[in-house]
Amino acid sequence: MVGGLILVTTGLTGGLAAAQLVRVHAVLAQAAHAAAQSEQQQGCWTESTTQVVYQTLKEAGVNPGSVALTADTAQSTLYGGRVTAGLTTKVGVSVLGAQWLQIPVSAAANAPSFYTPTTAGGTNPACITPATCPTVTTDHQQCTPAHQSCQAATTEVCTPVSQQVCGPVTTTNCGDTTQEEYTCAPQQFCQTNYWDCSDPGTASCPPADWVTTCTTQEECHDQPVTVYQCHDVTTNTCRTMTTESCHPITQEQCRTIPEQCTTVPETVSACG
């Protein structure tokens, strides 16, 4: 009885697997045919070819990321040339809930190229690397978290230092001073006498009269004189001198850098 149940279950599973294989093959054939038609117009595989394959598979429930290319037209093919598209995937067969095996399913399509370049021997610049999944560009935000940036900084610190300095200090004093000076000057001395000659009336003896007699002679003596003089005076004095004492100090200085974000375009596969 158990054996019969297994046979029945196996038969049902085989029937379902066959139907699944037929359905997937039909989807692959449809997608390959659509790809060949797109290549036929452009002479090669373009972005629109990828889009049509992707949409056909996705709408039919087949994961485009599980489908690989077996044939494609990567190079530009001129009018009359052959373009081709081939797709393959694997369909898993399960028995009693356990996957038993995977069966490959493939389909392909061919068509003549209708592409005519604008210049002789030219190629279509729209040709791309064939793929079943298109790429999409999204804005991806990259952020650097807030952090501290530190560096050593050396500064010079100075403090005032006072000290007593003692020693001889010479100054010059000037002013008027009085001093004795020995000087000489001519002095006139006069004397008046009554003159009476012994032989009056003669030439050698004038008439009697008062006669003044003067003499000049040098007279010297000390006398006070005011003189302006300067002289050095040396004294022992002390004074306070203030100087600066300096020395370097190295400290770590830190600053906080806020979070910084930039938007970077990122190209990813639409199949994930």
PDB file of C-alpha atoms in Angstrom:
ATOM      1  CA  MET A   1       0.000   0.000   0.000  1.00  0.00           C
ATOM      2  CA  VAL A   2       2.872   2.354   0.887  1.00  0.00           C
ATOM      3  CA  GLY A   3       4.641   1.407  -2.295  1.00  0.00           C
ATOM      4  CA  GLY A   4       1.556   2.231  -4.287  1.00  0.00           C
ATOM      5  CA  LEU A   5       1.337   5.629  -2.620  1.00  0.00           C
ATOM      6  CA  ILE A   6       4.961   6.329  -3.543  1.00  0.00           C
ATOM      7  CA  LEU A   7       4.309   5.384  -7.138  1.00  0.00           C
ATOM      8  CA  VAL A   8       1.245   7.643  -7.267  1.00  0.00           C
ATOM      9  CA  THR A   9       3.169  10.523  -5.671  1.00  0.00           C
ATOM     10  CA  THR A  10       6.086  10.013  -8.005  1.00  0.00           C
ATOM     11  CA  GLY A  11       3.751  10.015 -10.985  1.00  0.00           C
ATOM     12  CA  LEU A  12       2.102  13.232  -9.911  1.00  0.00           C
ATOM     13  CA  THR A  13       5.472  14.877  -9.241  1.00  0.00           C
ATOM     14  CA  GLY A  14       6.759  13.778 -12.619  1.00  0.00           C
ATOM     15  CA  GLY A  15       3.697  15.226 -14.302  1.00  0.00           C
ATOM     16  CA  LEU A  16       4.072  18.535 -12.524  1.00  0.00           C
ATOM     17  CA  ALA A  17       7.788  18.661 -13.354  1.00  0.00           C
ATOM     18  CA  ALA A  18       7.066  18.007 -17.021  1.00  0.00           C
ATOM     19  CA  ALA A  19       4.523  20.797 -17.086  1.00  0.00           C
ATOM     20  CA  GLN A  20       7.020  23.106 -15.375  1.00  0.00           C
ATOM     21  CA  LEU A  21       9.696  22.236 -17.944  1.00  0.00           C
ATOM     22  CA  VAL A  22       7.325  22.957 -20.805  1.00  0.00           C
ATOM     23  CA  ARG A  23       6.290  26.294 -19.293  1.00  0.00           C
ATOM     24  CA  VAL A  24       9.869  27.429 -18.616  1.00  0.00           C
ATOM     25  CA  HIS A  25      10.974  26.387 -22.100  1.00  0.00           C
ATOM     26  CA  ALA A  26       8.142  28.413 -23.615  1.00  0.00           C
ATOM     27  CA  VAL A  27       9.176  31.456 -21.555  1.00  0.00           C
ATOM     28  CA  LEU A  28      12.819  31.076 -22.619  1.00  0.00           C
ATOM     29  CA  ALA A  29      11.795  30.693 -26.254  1.00  0.00           C
ATOM     30  CA  GLN A  30       9.656  33.841 -26.040  1.00  0.00           C
ATOM     31  CA  ALA A  31      12.493  35.803 -24.433  1.00  0.00           C
ATOM     32  CA  ALA A  32      15.061  34.512 -26.965  1.00  0.00           C
ATOM     33  CA  HIS A  33      12.756  35.439 -29.837  1.00  0.00           C
ATOM     34  CA  ALA A  34      12.234  38.938 -28.420  1.00  0.00           C
ATOM     35  CA  ALA A  35      16.011  39.340 -27.991  1.00  0.00           C
ATOM     36  CA  ALA A  36      16.665  38.243 -31.593  1.00  0.00           C
ATOM     37  CA  GLN A  37      14.094  40.756 -32.861  1.00  0.00           C
ATOM     38  CA  SER A  38      15.789  43.545 -30.872  1.00  0.00           C
ATOM     39  CA  GLU A  39      19.219  42.538 -32.199  1.00  0.00           C
ATOM     40  CA  GLN A  40      17.759  42.373 -35.690  1.00  0.00           C
ATOM     41  CA  GLN A  41      16.931  46.100 -35.583  1.00  0.00           C
ATOM     42  CA  GLN A  42      20.196  47.263 -33.987  1.00  0.00           C
ATOM     43  CA  GLY A  43      22.624  44.707 -35.426  1.00  0.00           C
ATOM     44  CA  CYS A  44      23.831  43.708 -31.928  1.00  0.00           C
ATOM     45  CA  TRP A  45      22.848  43.300 -28.305  1.00  0.00           C
ATOM     46  CA  THR A  46      21.838  46.709 -26.874  1.00  0.00           C
ATOM     47  CA  GLU A  47      20.345  48.009 -23.646  1.00  0.00           C
ATOM     48  CA  SER A  48      16.857  47.613 -25.115  1.00  0.00           C
ATOM     49  CA  THR A  49      17.657  43.916 -25.774  1.00  0.00           C
ATOM     50  CA  THR A  50      18.510  43.399 -22.120  1.00  0.00           C
ATOM     51  CA  GLN A  51      15.323  45.200 -21.069  1.00  0.00           C
ATOM     52  CA  VAL A  52      13.049  43.085 -23.256  1.00  0.00           C
ATOM     53  CA  VAL A  53      14.617  39.811 -22.028  1.00  0.00           C
ATOM     54  CA  TYR A  54      14.397  40.944 -18.411  1.00  0.00           C
ATOM     55  CA  GLN A  55      10.740  42.011 -18.656  1.00  0.00           C
ATOM     56  CA  THR A  56       9.680  38.834 -20.532  1.00  0.00           C
ATOM     57  CA  LEU A  57      11.256  36.526 -17.961  1.00  0.00           C
ATOM     58  CA  LYS A  58      10.099  38.541 -14.949  1.00  0.00           C
ATOM     59  CA  GLU A  59       6.487  38.826 -16.101  1.00  0.00           C
ATOM     60  CA  ALA A  60       6.389  35.068 -16.722  1.00  0.00           C
ATOM     61  CA  GLY A  61       7.637  34.299 -13.204  1.00  0.00           C
ATOM     62  CA  VAL A  62      11.146  33.191 -14.174  1.00  0.00           C
ATOM     63  CA  ASN A  63      13.965  34.832 -12.214  1.00  0.00           C
ATOM     64  CA  PRO A  64      16.137  36.673 -14.780  1.00  0.00           C
ATOM     65  CA  GLY A  65      19.122  36.291 -12.440  1.00  0.00           C
ATOM     66  CA  SER A  66      18.942  32.491 -12.809  1.00  0.00           C
ATOM     67  CA  VAL A  67      19.007  32.630 -16.620  1.00  0.00           C
ATOM     68  CA  ALA A  68      22.324  32.557 -18.483  1.00  0.00           C
ATOM     69  CA  LEU A  69      23.145  33.407 -22.094  1.00  0.00           C
ATOM     70  CA  THR A  70      24.230  30.636 -24.412  1.00  0.00           C
ATOM     71  CA  ALA A  71      24.294  32.766 -27.568  1.00  0.00           C
ATOM     72  CA  ASP A  72      24.280  36.478 -28.309  1.00  0.00           C
ATOM     73  CA  THR A  73      25.428  39.065 -30.819  1.00  0.00           C
ATOM     74  CA  ALA A  74      27.942  41.240 -28.985  1.00  0.00           C
ATOM     75  CA  GLN A  75      29.553  42.755 -32.093  1.00  0.00           C
ATOM     76  CA  SER A  76      27.834  45.063 -34.540  1.00  0.00           C
ATOM     77  CA  THR A  77      26.442  43.000 -37.458  1.00  0.00           C
ATOM     78  CA  LEU A  78      25.693  44.754 -40.749  1.00  0.00           C
ATOM     79  CA  TYR A  79      22.585  44.299 -42.864  1.00  0.00           C
ATOM     80  CA  GLY A  80      22.037  40.656 -43.942  1.00  0.00           C
ATOM     81  CA  GLY A  81      24.260  39.188 -41.246  1.00  0.00           C
ATOM     82  CA  ARG A  82      23.017  36.721 -38.680  1.00  0.00           C
ATOM     83  CA  VAL A  83      22.039  37.704 -35.150  1.00  0.00           C
ATOM     84  CA  THR A  84      21.274  35.168 -32.464  1.00  0.00           C
ATOM     85  CA  ALA A  85      20.069  34.863 -28.892  1.00  0.00           C
ATOM     86  CA  GLY A  86      20.185  31.799 -26.640  1.00  0.00           C
ATOM     87  CA  LEU A  87      19.014  31.360 -23.035  1.00  0.00           C
ATOM     88  CA  THR A  88      19.329  28.569 -20.486  1.00  0.00           C
ATOM     89  CA  THR A  89      18.266  27.870 -16.895  1.00  0.00           C
ATOM     90  CA  LYS A  90      17.677  24.910 -14.605  1.00  0.00           C
ATOM     91  CA  VAL A  91      14.346  23.640 -13.289  1.00  0.00           C
ATOM     92  CA  GLY A  92      14.453  21.809  -9.984  1.00  0.00           C
ATOM     93  CA  VAL A  93      12.427  18.606  -9.563  1.00  0.00           C
ATOM     94  CA  SER A  94      11.376  17.670  -6.002  1.00  0.00           C
ATOM     95  CA  VAL A  95      10.047  14.325  -4.715  1.00  0.00           C
ATOM     96  CA  LEU A  96       8.227  14.197  -1.360  1.00  0.00           C
ATOM     97  CA  GLY A  97       9.441  17.692  -0.511  1.00  0.00           C
ATOM     98  CA  ALA A  98      13.113  16.968  -1.232  1.00  0.00           C
ATOM     99  CA  GLN A  99      14.825  18.312  -4.319  1.00  0.00           C
ATOM    100  CA  TRP A 100      15.685  15.393  -6.475  1.00  0.00           C
ATOM    101  CA  LEU A 101      17.518  16.897  -9.452  1.00  0.00           C
ATOM    102  CA  GLN A 102      17.841  19.990 -11.638  1.00  0.00           C
ATOM    103  CA  ILE A 103      17.001  19.749 -15.290  1.00  0.00           C
ATOM    104  CA  PRO A 104      18.552  22.277 -17.728  1.00  0.00           C
ATOM    105  CA  VAL A 105      16.145  24.007 -20.125  1.00  0.00           C
ATOM    106  CA  SER A 106      17.334  26.047 -23.113  1.00  0.00           C
ATOM    107  CA  ALA A 107      15.905  27.958 -26.058  1.00  0.00           C
ATOM    108  CA  ALA A 108      17.390  29.989 -28.910  1.00  0.00           C
ATOM    109  CA  ALA A 109      16.326  32.161 -31.831  1.00  0.00           C
ATOM    110  CA  ASN A 110      18.035  33.537 -34.956  1.00  0.00           C
ATOM    111  CA  ALA A 111      17.236  36.409 -37.316  1.00  0.00           C
ATOM    112  CA  PRO A 112      18.858  38.390 -40.143  1.00  0.00           C
ATOM    113  CA  SER A 113      20.301  41.824 -39.250  1.00  0.00           C
ATOM    114  CA  PHE A 114      18.489  44.881 -40.577  1.00  0.00           C
ATOM    115  CA  TYR A 115      21.105  47.334 -39.280  1.00  0.00           C
ATOM    116  CA  THR A 116      22.666  49.742 -41.758  1.00  0.00           C
ATOM    117  CA  PRO A 117      25.363  52.119 -40.396  1.00  0.00           C
ATOM    118  CA  THR A 118      25.310  55.778 -41.351  1.00  0.00           C
ATOM    119  CA  THR A 119      28.870  55.496 -42.714  1.00  0.00           C
ATOM    120  CA  ALA A 120      30.402  52.689 -44.734  1.00  0.00           C
ATOM    121  CA  GLY A 121      31.926  50.018 -42.481  1.00  0.00           C
ATOM    122  CA  GLY A 122      30.649  51.774 -39.355  1.00  0.00           C
ATOM    123  CA  THR A 123      29.473  50.045 -36.190  1.00  0.00           C
ATOM    124  CA  ASN A 124      26.610  50.704 -33.832  1.00  0.00           C
ATOM    125  CA  PRO A 125      27.898  52.596 -30.733  1.00  0.00           C
ATOM    126  CA  ALA A 126      24.839  51.340 -28.807  1.00  0.00           C
ATOM    127  CA  CYS A 127      26.244  47.784 -28.575  1.00  0.00           C
ATOM    128  CA  ILE A 128      26.812  46.604 -24.982  1.00  0.00           C
ATOM    129  CA  THR A 129      27.970  43.490 -23.153  1.00  0.00           C
ATOM    130  CA  PRO A 130      25.035  41.045 -23.357  1.00  0.00           C
ATOM    131  CA  ALA A 131      23.208  40.332 -20.081  1.00  0.00           C
ATOM    132  CA  THR A 132      19.792  39.179 -18.880  1.00  0.00           C
ATOM    133  CA  CYS A 133      19.612  41.752 -16.092  1.00  0.00           C
ATOM    134  CA  PRO A 134      19.909  45.498 -16.752  1.00  0.00           C
ATOM    135  CA  THR A 135      21.958  47.728 -14.537  1.00  0.00           C
ATOM    136  CA  VAL A 136      20.390  50.602 -12.640  1.00  0.00           C
ATOM    137  CA  THR A 137      22.153  53.633 -11.184  1.00  0.00           C
ATOM    138  CA  THR A 138      21.032  54.672  -7.742  1.00  0.00           C
ATOM    139  CA  ASP A 139      22.293  57.345  -5.389  1.00  0.00           C
ATOM    140  CA  HIS A 140      24.243  55.731  -2.587  1.00  0.00           C
ATOM    141  CA  GLN A 141      25.029  57.844   0.459  1.00  0.00           C
ATOM    142  CA  GLN A 142      28.443  57.427   2.006  1.00  0.00           C
ATOM    143  CA  CYS A 143      28.928  58.979   5.436  1.00  0.00           C
ATOM    144  CA  THR A 144      31.960  59.519   7.607  1.00  0.00           C
ATOM    145  CA  PRO A 145      30.820  59.489  11.246  1.00  0.00           C
ATOM    146  CA  ALA A 146      31.628  62.367  13.544  1.00  0.00           C
ATOM    147  CA  HIS A 147      35.081  61.972  15.060  1.00  0.00           C
ATOM    148  CA  GLN A 148      37.836  63.865  16.788  1.00  0.00           C
ATOM    149  CA  SER A 149      41.020  64.973  15.096  1.00  0.00           C
ATOM    150  CA  CYS A 150      43.933  65.583  17.475  1.00  0.00           C
ATOM    151  CA  GLN A 151      47.441  66.871  16.958  1.00  0.00           C
ATOM    152  CA  ALA A 152      50.299  68.042  19.161  1.00  0.00           C
ATOM    153  CA  ALA A 153      50.784  71.810  19.331  1.00  0.00           C
ATOM    154  CA  THR A 154      53.800  73.499  20.945  1.00  0.00           C
ATOM    155  CA  THR A 155      53.419  76.964  22.451  1.00  0.00           C
ATOM    156  CA  GLU A 156      55.896  79.160  24.356  1.00  0.00           C
ATOM    157  CA  VAL A 157      54.875  80.196  27.861  1.00  0.00           C
ATOM    158  CA  CYS A 158      56.652  83.171  29.485  1.00  0.00           C
ATOM    159  CA  THR A 159      56.538  84.380  33.098  1.00  0.00           C
ATOM    160  CA  PRO A 160      58.081  87.603  34.537  1.00  0.00           C
ATOM    161  CA  VAL A 161      61.139  87.156  36.817  1.00  0.00           C
ATOM    162  CA  SER A 162      62.364  90.007  39.081  1.00  0.00           C
ATOM    163  CA  GLN A 163      65.833  90.222  40.637  1.00  0.00           C
ATOM    164  CA  GLN A 164      68.003  92.756  42.505  1.00  0.00           C
ATOM    165  CA  VAL A 165      71.065  94.033  40.639  1.00  0.00           C
ATOM    166  CA  CYS A 166      73.644  95.985  42.682  1.00  0.00           C
ATOM    167  CA  GLY A 167      76.802  97.783  41.553  1.00  0.00           C
ATOM    168  CA  PRO A 168      78.562 101.095  41.085  1.00  0.00           C
ATOM    169  CA  VAL A 169      76.637 103.684  39.119  1.00  0.00           C
ATOM    170  CA  THR A 170      78.449 106.808  37.859  1.00  0.00           C
ATOM    171  CA  THR A 171      76.470 109.978  37.232  1.00  0.00           C
ATOM    172  CA  THR A 172      77.566 113.447  36.142  1.00  0.00           C
ATOM    173  CA  ASN A 173      76.654 116.425  38.292  1.00  0.00           C
ATOM    174  CA  CYS A 174      76.901 119.973  36.890  1.00  0.00           C
ATOM    175  CA  GLY A 175      76.298 123.398  38.418  1.00  0.00           C
ATOM    176  CA  ASP A 176      77.726 126.740  39.489  1.00  0.00           C
ATOM    177  CA  THR A 177      80.480 126.652  42.107  1.00  0.00           C
ATOM    178  CA  THR A 178      82.393 129.465  43.865  1.00  0.00           C
ATOM    179  CA  GLN A 179      86.158 129.229  44.095  1.00  0.00           C
ATOM    180  CA  GLU A 180      89.073 131.534  44.944  1.00  0.00           C
ATOM    181  CA  GLU A 181      91.008 132.831  41.961  1.00  0.00           C
ATOM    182  CA  TYR A 182      94.328 134.701  42.168  1.00  0.00           C
ATOM    183  CA  THR A 183      94.190 137.726  39.844  1.00  0.00           C
ATOM    184  CA  CYS A 184      96.400 140.765  39.168  1.00  0.00           C
ATOM    185  CA  ALA A 185      95.316 144.208  37.955  1.00  0.00           C
ATOM    186  CA  PRO A 186      97.144 147.529  37.468  1.00  0.00           C
ATOM    187  CA  GLN A 187      96.485 150.047  40.260  1.00  0.00           C
ATOM    188  CA  GLN A 188      97.278 153.771  40.088  1.00  0.00           C
ATOM    189  CA  PHE A 189      98.443 155.560  43.142  1.00  0.00           C
ATOM    190  CA  CYS A 190      98.536 159.414  43.176  1.00  0.00           C
ATOM    191  CA  GLN A 191     100.021 161.781  45.779  1.00  0.00           C
ATOM    192  CA  THR A 192      99.646 165.617  45.957  1.00  0.00           C
ATOM    193  CA  ASN A 193     102.475 167.568  47.568  1.00  0.00           C
ATOM    194  CA  TYR A 194     103.333 171.219  47.849  1.00  0.00           C
ATOM    195  CA  TRP A 195     106.351 171.909  45.728  1.00  0.00           C
ATOM    196  CA  ASP A 196     108.810 174.614  46.824  1.00  0.00           C
ATOM    197  CA  CYS A 197     112.060 175.004  45.008  1.00  0.00           C
ATOM    198  CA  SER A 198     115.069 176.429  46.802  1.00  0.00           C
ATOM    199  CA  ASP A 199     115.953 178.808  43.946  1.00  0.00           C
ATOM    200  CA  PRO A 200     112.712 180.327  42.906  1.00  0.00           C
ATOM    201  CA  GLY A 201     112.460 182.140  39.644  1.00  0.00           C
ATOM    202  CA  THR A 202     114.819 179.964  37.736  1.00  0.00           C
ATOM    203  CA  ALA A 203     113.943 177.527  35.067  1.00  0.00           C
ATOM    204  CA  SER A 204     115.074 174.658  37.078  1.00  0.00           C
ATOM    205  CA  CYS A 205     113.022 175.744  40.006  1.00  0.00           C
ATOM    206  CA  PRO A 206     109.430 176.511  39.116  1.00  0.00           C
ATOM    207  CA  PRO A 207     107.289 178.576  41.353  1.00  0.00           C
ATOM    208  CA  ALA A 208     106.030 176.946  44.445  1.00  0.00           C
ATOM    209  CA  ASP A 209     102.771 175.062  43.910  1.00  0.00           C
ATOM    210  CA  TRP A 210     100.784 171.929  44.766  1.00  0.00           C
ATOM    211  CA  VAL A 211     101.986 169.102  42.557  1.00  0.00           C
ATOM    212  CA  THR A 212     100.185 165.751  42.094  1.00  0.00           C
ATOM    213  CA  THR A 213     102.386 162.778  41.369  1.00  0.00           C
ATOM    214  CA  CYS A 214     100.909 159.414  40.150  1.00  0.00           C
ATOM    215  CA  THR A 215     102.435 155.943  39.807  1.00  0.00           C
ATOM    216  CA  THR A 216     101.008 152.680  38.398  1.00  0.00           C
ATOM    217  CA  GLN A 217     101.801 149.235  39.768  1.00  0.00           C
ATOM    218  CA  GLU A 218     100.411 145.694  39.600  1.00  0.00           C
ATOM    219  CA  GLU A 219      98.314 144.602  42.552  1.00  0.00           C
ATOM    220  CA  CYS A 220      97.488 140.858  42.961  1.00  0.00           C
ATOM    221  CA  HIS A 221      95.188 139.080  45.395  1.00  0.00           C
ATOM    222  CA  ASP A 222      92.682 136.135  45.737  1.00  0.00           C
ATOM    223  CA  GLN A 223      89.036 136.792  45.010  1.00  0.00           C
ATOM    224  CA  PRO A 224      85.851 134.562  44.791  1.00  0.00           C
ATOM    225  CA  VAL A 225      84.813 133.583  41.208  1.00  0.00           C
ATOM    226  CA  THR A 226      81.602 131.725  40.130  1.00  0.00           C
ATOM    227  CA  VAL A 227      82.405 128.869  37.702  1.00  0.00           C
ATOM    228  CA  TYR A 228      80.008 126.295  35.967  1.00  0.00           C
ATOM    229  CA  GLN A 229      81.535 122.860  36.392  1.00  0.00           C
ATOM    230  CA  CYS A 230      80.647 119.195  35.826  1.00  0.00           C
ATOM    231  CA  HIS A 231      82.107 116.232  37.679  1.00  0.00           C
ATOM    232  CA  ASP A 232      81.432 112.498  37.883  1.00  0.00           C
ATOM    233  CA  VAL A 233      79.930 111.018  41.017  1.00  0.00           C
ATOM    234  CA  THR A 234      80.100 107.236  41.589  1.00  0.00           C
ATOM    235  CA  THR A 235      77.741 105.599  44.052  1.00  0.00           C
ATOM    236  CA  ASN A 236      76.906 101.966  44.844  1.00  0.00           C
ATOM    237  CA  THR A 237      73.185 101.459  44.139  1.00  0.00           C
ATOM    238  CA  CYS A 238      70.737  98.532  43.804  1.00  0.00           C
ATOM    239  CA  ARG A 239      67.838  98.335  41.387  1.00  0.00           C
ATOM    240  CA  THR A 240      65.129  95.786  40.514  1.00  0.00           C
ATOM    241  CA  MET A 241      65.297  94.303  37.018  1.00  0.00           C
ATOM    242  CA  THR A 242      62.352  92.331  35.533  1.00  0.00           C
ATOM    243  CA  THR A 243      62.966  89.839  32.740  1.00  0.00           C
ATOM    244  CA  GLU A 244      60.892  87.052  31.108  1.00  0.00           C
ATOM    245  CA  SER A 245      61.586  83.366  31.568  1.00  0.00           C
ATOM    246  CA  CYS A 246      60.188  81.333  28.637  1.00  0.00           C
ATOM    247  CA  HIS A 247      59.881  77.596  27.987  1.00  0.00           C
ATOM    248  CA  PRO A 248      57.954  75.503  25.419  1.00  0.00           C
ATOM    249  CA  ILE A 249      54.866  73.495  26.401  1.00  0.00           C
ATOM    250  CA  THR A 250      53.503  70.754  24.115  1.00  0.00           C
ATOM    251  CA  GLN A 251      49.808  69.997  24.431  1.00  0.00           C
ATOM    252  CA  GLU A 252      47.386  67.858  22.431  1.00  0.00           C
ATOM    253  CA  GLN A 253      44.731  69.946  20.775  1.00  0.00           C
ATOM    254  CA  CYS A 254      41.576  68.205  19.524  1.00  0.00           C
ATOM    255  CA  ARG A 255      38.636  69.344  17.448  1.00  0.00           C
ATOM    256  CA  THR A 256      35.397  67.554  16.629  1.00  0.00           C
ATOM    257  CA  ILE A 257      34.734  66.971  12.947  1.00  0.00           C
ATOM    258  CA  PRO A 258      30.988  66.574  12.345  1.00  0.00           C
ATOM    259  CA  GLU A 259      29.494  63.789  10.283  1.00  0.00           C
ATOM    260  CA  GLN A 260      30.043  64.324   6.577  1.00  0.00           C
ATOM    261  CA  CYS A 261      27.941  62.607   3.919  1.00  0.00           C
ATOM    262  CA  THR A 262      28.321  62.530   0.158  1.00  0.00           C
ATOM    263  CA  THR A 263      26.005  61.077  -2.449  1.00  0.00           C
ATOM    264  CA  VAL A 264      27.781  58.688  -4.818  1.00  0.00           C
ATOM    265  CA  PRO A 265      26.066  57.159  -7.854  1.00  0.00           C
ATOM    266  CA  GLU A 266      26.196  53.364  -7.667  1.00  0.00           C
ATOM    267  CA  THR A 267      25.496  51.021 -10.565  1.00  0.00           C
ATOM    268  CA  VAL A 268      23.953  47.692  -9.534  1.00  0.00           C
ATOM    269  CA  SER A 269      22.204  44.839 -11.258  1.00  0.00           C
ATOM    270  CA  ALA A 270      18.425  44.986 -11.286  1.00  0.00           C
ATOM    271  CA  CYS A 271      18.438  41.293 -10.341  1.00  0.00           C
ATOM    272  CA  GLY A 272      20.141  42.087  -7.040  1.00  0.00           C
TER     273      GLY A 272
END
